CSV table of C-alpha atoms in Angstrom, one decimal:
chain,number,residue,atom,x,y,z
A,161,UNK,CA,32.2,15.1,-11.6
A,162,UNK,CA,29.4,13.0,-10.1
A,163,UNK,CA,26.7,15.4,-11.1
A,164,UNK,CA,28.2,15.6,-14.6
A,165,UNK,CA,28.1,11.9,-15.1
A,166,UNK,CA,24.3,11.9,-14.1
A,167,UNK,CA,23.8,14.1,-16.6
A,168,UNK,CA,25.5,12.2,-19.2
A,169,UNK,CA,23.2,9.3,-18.2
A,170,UNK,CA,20.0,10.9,-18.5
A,171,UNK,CA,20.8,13.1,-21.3
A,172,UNK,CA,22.6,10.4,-23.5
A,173,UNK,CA,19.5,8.9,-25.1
A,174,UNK,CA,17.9,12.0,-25.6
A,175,UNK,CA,20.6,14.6,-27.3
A,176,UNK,CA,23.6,14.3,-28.0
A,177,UNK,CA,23.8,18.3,-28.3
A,178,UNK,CA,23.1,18.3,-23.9
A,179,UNK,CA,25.7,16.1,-23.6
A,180,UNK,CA,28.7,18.5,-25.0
A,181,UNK,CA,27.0,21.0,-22.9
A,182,UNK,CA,27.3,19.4,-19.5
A,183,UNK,CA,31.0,18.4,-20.4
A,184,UNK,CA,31.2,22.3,-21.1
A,185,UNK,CA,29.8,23.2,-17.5
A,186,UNK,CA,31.9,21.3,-15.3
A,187,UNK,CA,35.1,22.0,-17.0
A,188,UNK,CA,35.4,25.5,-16.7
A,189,UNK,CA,35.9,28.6,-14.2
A,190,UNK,CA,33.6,31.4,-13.4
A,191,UNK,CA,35.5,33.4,-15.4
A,192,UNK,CA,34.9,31.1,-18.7
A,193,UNK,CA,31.7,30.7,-17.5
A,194,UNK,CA,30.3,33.8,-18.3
A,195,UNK,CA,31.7,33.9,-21.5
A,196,UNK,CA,29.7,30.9,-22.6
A,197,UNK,CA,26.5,32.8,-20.7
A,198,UNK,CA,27.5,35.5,-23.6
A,199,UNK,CA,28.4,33.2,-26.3
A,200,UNK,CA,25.1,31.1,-25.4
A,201,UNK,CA,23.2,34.2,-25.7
A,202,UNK,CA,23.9,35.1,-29.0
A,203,UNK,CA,22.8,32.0,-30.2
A,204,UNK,CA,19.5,32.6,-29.0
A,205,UNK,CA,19.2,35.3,-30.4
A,206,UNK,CA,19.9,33.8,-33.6
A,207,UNK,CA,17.4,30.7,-32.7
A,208,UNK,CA,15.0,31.8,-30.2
A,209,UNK,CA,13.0,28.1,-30.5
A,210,UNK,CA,15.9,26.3,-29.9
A,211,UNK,CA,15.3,24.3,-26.0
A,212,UNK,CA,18.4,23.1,-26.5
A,213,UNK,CA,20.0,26.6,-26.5
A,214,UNK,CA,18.1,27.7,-22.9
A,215,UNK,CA,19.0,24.1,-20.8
A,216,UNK,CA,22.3,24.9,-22.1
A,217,UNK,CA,22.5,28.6,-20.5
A,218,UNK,CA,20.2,27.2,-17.9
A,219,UNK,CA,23.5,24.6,-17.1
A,220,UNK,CA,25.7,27.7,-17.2
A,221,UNK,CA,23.7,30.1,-14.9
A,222,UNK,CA,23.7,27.3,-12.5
A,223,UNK,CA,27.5,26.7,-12.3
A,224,UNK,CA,27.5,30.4,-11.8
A,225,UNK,CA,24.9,30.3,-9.0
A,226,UNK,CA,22.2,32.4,-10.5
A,227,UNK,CA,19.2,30.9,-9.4
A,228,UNK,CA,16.3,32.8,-11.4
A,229,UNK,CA,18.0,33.1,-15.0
A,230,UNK,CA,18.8,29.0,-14.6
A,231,UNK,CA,14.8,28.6,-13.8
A,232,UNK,CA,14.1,31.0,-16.1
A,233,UNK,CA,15.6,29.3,-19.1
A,234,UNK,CA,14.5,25.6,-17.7
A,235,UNK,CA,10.8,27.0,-17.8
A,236,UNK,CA,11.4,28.1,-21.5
A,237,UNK,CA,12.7,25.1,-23.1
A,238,UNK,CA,10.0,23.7,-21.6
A,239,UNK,CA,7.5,26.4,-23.2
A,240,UNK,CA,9.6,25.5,-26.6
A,241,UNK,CA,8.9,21.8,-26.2
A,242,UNK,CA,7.2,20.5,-23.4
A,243,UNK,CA,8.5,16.8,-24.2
A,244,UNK,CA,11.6,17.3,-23.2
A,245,UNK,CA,12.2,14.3,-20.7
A,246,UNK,CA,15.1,15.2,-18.3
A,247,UNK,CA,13.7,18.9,-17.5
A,248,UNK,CA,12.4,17.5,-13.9
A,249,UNK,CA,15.6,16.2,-13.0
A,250,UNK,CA,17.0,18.7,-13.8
A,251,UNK,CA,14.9,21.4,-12.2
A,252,UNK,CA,15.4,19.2,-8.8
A,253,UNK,CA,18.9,19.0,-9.1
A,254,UNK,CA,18.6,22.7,-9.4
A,255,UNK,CA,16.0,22.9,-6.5
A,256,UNK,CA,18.6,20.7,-4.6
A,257,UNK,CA,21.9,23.2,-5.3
A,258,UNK,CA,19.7,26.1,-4.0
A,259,UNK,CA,18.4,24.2,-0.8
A,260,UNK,CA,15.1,24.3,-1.8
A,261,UNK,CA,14.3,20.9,-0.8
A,262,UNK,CA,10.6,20.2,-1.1
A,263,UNK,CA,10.6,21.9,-4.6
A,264,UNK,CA,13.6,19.5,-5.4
A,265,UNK,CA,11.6,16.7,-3.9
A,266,UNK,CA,8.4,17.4,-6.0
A,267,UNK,CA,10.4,18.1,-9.3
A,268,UNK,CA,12.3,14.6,-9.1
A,269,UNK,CA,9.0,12.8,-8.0
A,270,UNK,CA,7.5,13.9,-11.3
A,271,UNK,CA,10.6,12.8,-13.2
A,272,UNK,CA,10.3,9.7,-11.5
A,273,UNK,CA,7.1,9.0,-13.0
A,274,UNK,CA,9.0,9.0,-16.2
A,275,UNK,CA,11.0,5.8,-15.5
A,276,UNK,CA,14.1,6.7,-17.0
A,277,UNK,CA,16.8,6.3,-14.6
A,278,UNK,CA,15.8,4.9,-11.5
A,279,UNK,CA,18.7,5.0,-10.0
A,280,UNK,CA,19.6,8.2,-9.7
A,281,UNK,CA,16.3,9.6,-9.3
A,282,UNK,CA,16.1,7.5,-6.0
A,283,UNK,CA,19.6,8.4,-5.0
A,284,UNK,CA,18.5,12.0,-5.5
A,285,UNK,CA,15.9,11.4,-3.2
A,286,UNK,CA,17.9,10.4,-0.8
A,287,UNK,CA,20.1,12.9,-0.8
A,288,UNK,CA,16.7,15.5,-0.2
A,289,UNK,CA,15.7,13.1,2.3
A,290,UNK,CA,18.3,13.5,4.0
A,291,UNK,CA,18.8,17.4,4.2
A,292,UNK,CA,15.5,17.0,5.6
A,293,UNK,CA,16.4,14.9,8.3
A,294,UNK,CA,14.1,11.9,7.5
A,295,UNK,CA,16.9,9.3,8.0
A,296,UNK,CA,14.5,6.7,7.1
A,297,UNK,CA,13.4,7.5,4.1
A,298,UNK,CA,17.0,8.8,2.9
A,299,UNK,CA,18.1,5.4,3.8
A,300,UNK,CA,15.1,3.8,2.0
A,301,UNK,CA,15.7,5.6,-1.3
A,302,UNK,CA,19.5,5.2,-1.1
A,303,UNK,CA,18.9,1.2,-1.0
A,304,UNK,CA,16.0,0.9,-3.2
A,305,UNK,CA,18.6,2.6,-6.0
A,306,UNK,CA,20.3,-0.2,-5.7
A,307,UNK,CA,18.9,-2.8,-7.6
A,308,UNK,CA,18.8,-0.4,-10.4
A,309,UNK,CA,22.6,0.7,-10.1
A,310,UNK,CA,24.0,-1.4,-12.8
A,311,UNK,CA,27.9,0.4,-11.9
A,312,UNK,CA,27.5,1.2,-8.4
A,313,UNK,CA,30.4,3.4,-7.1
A,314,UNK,CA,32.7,3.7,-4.4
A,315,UNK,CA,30.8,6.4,-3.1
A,316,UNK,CA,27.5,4.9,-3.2
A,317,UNK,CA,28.2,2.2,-1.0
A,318,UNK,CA,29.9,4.5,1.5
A,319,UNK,CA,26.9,6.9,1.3
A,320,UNK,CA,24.4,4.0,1.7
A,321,UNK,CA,27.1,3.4,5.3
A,322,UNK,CA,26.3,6.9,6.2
A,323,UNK,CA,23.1,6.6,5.7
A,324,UNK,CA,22.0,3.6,7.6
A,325,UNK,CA,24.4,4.8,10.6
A,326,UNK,CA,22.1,8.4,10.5
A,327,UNK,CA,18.8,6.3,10.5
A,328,UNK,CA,20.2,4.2,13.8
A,329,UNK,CA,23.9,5.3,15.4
A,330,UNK,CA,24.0,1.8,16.7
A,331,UNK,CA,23.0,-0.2,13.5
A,332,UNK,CA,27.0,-2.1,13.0
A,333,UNK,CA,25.6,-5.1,11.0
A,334,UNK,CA,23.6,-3.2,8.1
A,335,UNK,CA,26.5,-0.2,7.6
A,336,UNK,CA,28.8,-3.2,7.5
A,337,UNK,CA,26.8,-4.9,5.0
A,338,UNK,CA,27.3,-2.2,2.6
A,339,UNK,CA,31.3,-1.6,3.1
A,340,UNK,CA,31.2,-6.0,2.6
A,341,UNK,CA,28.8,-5.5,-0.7
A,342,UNK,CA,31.2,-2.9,-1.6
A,343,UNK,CA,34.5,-4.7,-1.5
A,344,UNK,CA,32.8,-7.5,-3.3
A,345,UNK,CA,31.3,-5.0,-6.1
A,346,UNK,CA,35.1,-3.4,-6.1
A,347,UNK,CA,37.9,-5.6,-4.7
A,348,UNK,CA,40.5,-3.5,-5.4
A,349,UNK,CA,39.1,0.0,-3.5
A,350,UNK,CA,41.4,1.0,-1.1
A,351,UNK,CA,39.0,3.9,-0.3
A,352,UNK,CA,36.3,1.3,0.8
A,353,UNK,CA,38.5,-1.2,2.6
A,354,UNK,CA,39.4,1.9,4.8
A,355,UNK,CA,35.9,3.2,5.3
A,356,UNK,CA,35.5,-0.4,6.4
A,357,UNK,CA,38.3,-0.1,9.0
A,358,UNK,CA,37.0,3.1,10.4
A,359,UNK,CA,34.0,1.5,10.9
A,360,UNK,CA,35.0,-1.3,12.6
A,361,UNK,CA,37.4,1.1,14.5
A,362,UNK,CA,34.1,3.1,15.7
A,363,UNK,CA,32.2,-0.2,17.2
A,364,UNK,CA,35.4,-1.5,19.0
A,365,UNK,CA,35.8,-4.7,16.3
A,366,UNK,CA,39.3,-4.8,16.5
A,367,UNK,CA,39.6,-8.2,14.7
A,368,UNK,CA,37.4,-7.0,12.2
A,369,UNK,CA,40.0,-3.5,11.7
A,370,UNK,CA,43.0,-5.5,11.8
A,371,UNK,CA,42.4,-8.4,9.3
A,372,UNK,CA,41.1,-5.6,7.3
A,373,UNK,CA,44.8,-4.1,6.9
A,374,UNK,CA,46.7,-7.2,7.3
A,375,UNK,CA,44.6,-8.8,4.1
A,376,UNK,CA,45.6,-5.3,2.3
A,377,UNK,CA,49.2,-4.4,3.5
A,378,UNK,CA,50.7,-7.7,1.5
A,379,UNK,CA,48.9,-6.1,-1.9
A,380,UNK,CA,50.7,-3.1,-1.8
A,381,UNK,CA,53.8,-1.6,-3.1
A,382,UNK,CA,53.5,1.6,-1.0
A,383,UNK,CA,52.7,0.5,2.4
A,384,UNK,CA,53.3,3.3,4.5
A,385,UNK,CA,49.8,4.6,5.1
A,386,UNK,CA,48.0,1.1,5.8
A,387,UNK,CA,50.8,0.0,8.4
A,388,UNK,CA,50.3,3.8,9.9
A,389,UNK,CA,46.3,2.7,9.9
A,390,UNK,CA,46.9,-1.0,11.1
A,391,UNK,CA,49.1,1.0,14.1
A,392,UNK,CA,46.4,3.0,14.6
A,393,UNK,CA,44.4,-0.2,15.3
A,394,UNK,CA,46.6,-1.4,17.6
A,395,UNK,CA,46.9,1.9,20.0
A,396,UNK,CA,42.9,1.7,20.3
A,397,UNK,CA,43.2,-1.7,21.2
A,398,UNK,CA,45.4,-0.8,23.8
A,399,UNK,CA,48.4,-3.3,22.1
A,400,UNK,CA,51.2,-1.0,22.7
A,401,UNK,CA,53.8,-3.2,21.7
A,402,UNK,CA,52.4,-3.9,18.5
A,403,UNK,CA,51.1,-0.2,17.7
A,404,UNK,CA,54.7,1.0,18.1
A,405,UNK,CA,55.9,-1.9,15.6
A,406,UNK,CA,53.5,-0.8,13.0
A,407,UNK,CA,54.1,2.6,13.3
A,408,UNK,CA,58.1,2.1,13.1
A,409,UNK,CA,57.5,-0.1,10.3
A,410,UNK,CA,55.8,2.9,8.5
A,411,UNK,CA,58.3,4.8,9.2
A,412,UNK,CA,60.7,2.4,7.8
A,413,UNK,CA,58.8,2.1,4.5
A,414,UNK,CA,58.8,5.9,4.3
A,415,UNK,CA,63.0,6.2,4.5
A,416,UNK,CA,62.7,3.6,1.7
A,417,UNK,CA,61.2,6.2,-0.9
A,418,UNK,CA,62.5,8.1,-3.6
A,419,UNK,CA,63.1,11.4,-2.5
A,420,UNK,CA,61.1,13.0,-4.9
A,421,UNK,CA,58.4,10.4,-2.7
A,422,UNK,CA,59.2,11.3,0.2
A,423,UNK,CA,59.8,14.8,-0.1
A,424,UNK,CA,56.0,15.4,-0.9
A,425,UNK,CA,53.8,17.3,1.7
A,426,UNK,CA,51.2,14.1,2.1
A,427,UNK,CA,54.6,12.1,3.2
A,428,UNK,CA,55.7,14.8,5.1
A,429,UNK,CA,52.7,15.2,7.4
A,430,UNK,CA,52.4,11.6,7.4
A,431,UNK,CA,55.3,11.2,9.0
A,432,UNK,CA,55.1,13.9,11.5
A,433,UNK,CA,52.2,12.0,12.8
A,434,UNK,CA,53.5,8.9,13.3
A,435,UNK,CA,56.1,10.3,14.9
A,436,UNK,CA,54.1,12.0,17.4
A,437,UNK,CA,52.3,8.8,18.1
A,438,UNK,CA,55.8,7.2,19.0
A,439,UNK,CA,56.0,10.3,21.2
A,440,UNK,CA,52.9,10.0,22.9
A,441,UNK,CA,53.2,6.3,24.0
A,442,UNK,CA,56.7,6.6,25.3
C-alpha cells in the first residue's frame, strides 16, 4: 500500500492513465495478474507507440517478479518518449525489489535531479542506504525527507527511530525525538505511542514508559492491551506489586467484553499471556 501511494504521488501530475494502473497492480493476485500481462499485451499490439501501455505491463511484470520483461518494457516507454518524468523512480524502485542496490541508487539519483518529489526520492535513498549498511547516510536521507514530507506517516517517524538507533545503538535522545515529533504530528497514533514505550522500555526510562500508558489508558474504551503493556512496565521495573495489578486489571477488562470480543484469537492469546505472567511471578 505504501509503494502504491508513492506512485500515485509521482504519477498524479503526469497521467492520469498510470494512476488506474498502479491501483490495478496492488489490488490483485498472481493469478489476475497475468491476465492483465495478457490483456496488456493485446493492447500493444494494437498501439505499439503507446509508453503508457509498456510502464503499465512493466508495473504488472514487477508484481509478478519478472525482472527482465519489467526492464524491458521501462526501457521502451522510454524509447517511445524519452520525457517521461517518473521512469527513474520507477526503474529504482524496480532496482530496489530485485536487490540491486547501487543500480537502484543510481536510477533515483537521476530522478532526483528532476525535483519532483523530494520526499520520497530521499526516503528511497534511505531505504538503499540502508541495505547497504551505511547507517549514516540512511539516517541522513531519511531526515533530510523530512522537511519535504508535507503528510508524514506513522511509519516514517518510526523508520526515522530505526534508523538513528542503526547509525548509533546508544543514541536515546535523537530516536526519542522522532517518536515525540511523531505524537505531536499524530496525537491520536496508538501505534507511535507504543513504539515510544518500547523505546523507553529498551533504555531502562521507566518514567518515561509508564506516563506513556498512564496518559493513554484513560483515552481508551478498550483497555486491555495498554494495561497488559503498562504491566509489562512494571515487571521490568522490578515493581511486582504493581505489575501484578496491571495485569489483573487487564484481565478484568477482558471478562468485561462481548463474547463475540473476547472470543477472538488476538484476545485469546492475549490473555494466555497475561496469565502466564501472573504465573511466573508467583
Amino acid at each position: 500500500m505504501k509503494n502504491l501511494v508513492v506512485m500515485l504521488q509521482l504519477l498524479r501530475q503526469y497521467s492520469l492513465f498510470a494512476i488506474a494502473i498502479f491501483f490495478s497492480v496492488f489490488a490483485m493476485g498472481h493469478g489476475a495478474i497475468h491476465e492483465k500481462i495478457e490483456e496488456t499485451t493485446e493492447k500493444i499490439n494494437k498501439h505499439p507507440l503507446d509508453p503508457n501501455l509498456y510502464v503499465e505491463r512493466a508495473g504488472y511484470y514487477k508484481a509478478d517478479d519478472d525482472f527482465d520483461k519489467s526492464y524491458a518494457d521501462y526501457q521502451h516507454a522510454l524509447y517511445i518518449d524519452n520525457s517521461l518524468k517518473t521512469i527513474d523512480f520507477l526503474i529504482a524502485e524496480l532496482m530496489y525489489h530485485f536487490d540491486y542496490y547501487y543500480s537502484a541508487l543510481e536510477a533515483v539519483t537521476s530522478f532526483e535531479k528532476q525535483k519532483i518529489n523530494t520526499a520520497q526520492c530521499y526516503l528511497l535513498k534511505a531505504k538503499i542506504f540502508d541495505k547497504l549498511f551505511e547507517a549514516d547516510s540512511a539516517l541522513f536521507y531519511a531526515e533530510a525527507a523530512y522537511p519535504h514530507h508535507t503528510k508524514p506517516n506513522t511509519q516514517y517517524f518510526v523508520q526515522v527511530k530505526e534508523y538513528v538507533l542503526f547509525a548509533d545503538k546508544t543514541d536515546y535522545e535523537n530516536a526519542k525525538k522522532w517518536l515525540v515529533e511523531g505524537k505531536k504530528r499524530l496525537p491520536y497514533d496508538l501505534v507511535i505511542q507504543e513504539e515510544y514505550v518500547n523505546l523507553a522500555l529498551k533504555f531502562d526510562d521507566f518514567s518515561t514508559a509508564e506516563s506513556l500508558c498512564l496518559e493513554q489508558i484513560p483515552k481508551l474504551k478498550r483497555k486491555e492491551y495498554w494495561q497488559f503493556l503498562l504491566a509489562g512496565v512494571y515487571a521490568k521495573k522490578g515493581d511486582k506489586a504493581q505489575s501484578q495489578e496491571y495485569y489483573n486489571r487487564s484481565l478484568a477488562s477482558i471478562n468485561k467484553l462481548k463474547n463475540h470480543h473476547r472470543n477472538t484469537t488476538y484476545i485469546i492469546n492475549l490473555k494466555k499471556k497475561i496469565q502466564l505472567q501472573l504465573t511466573a511471578q508467583q
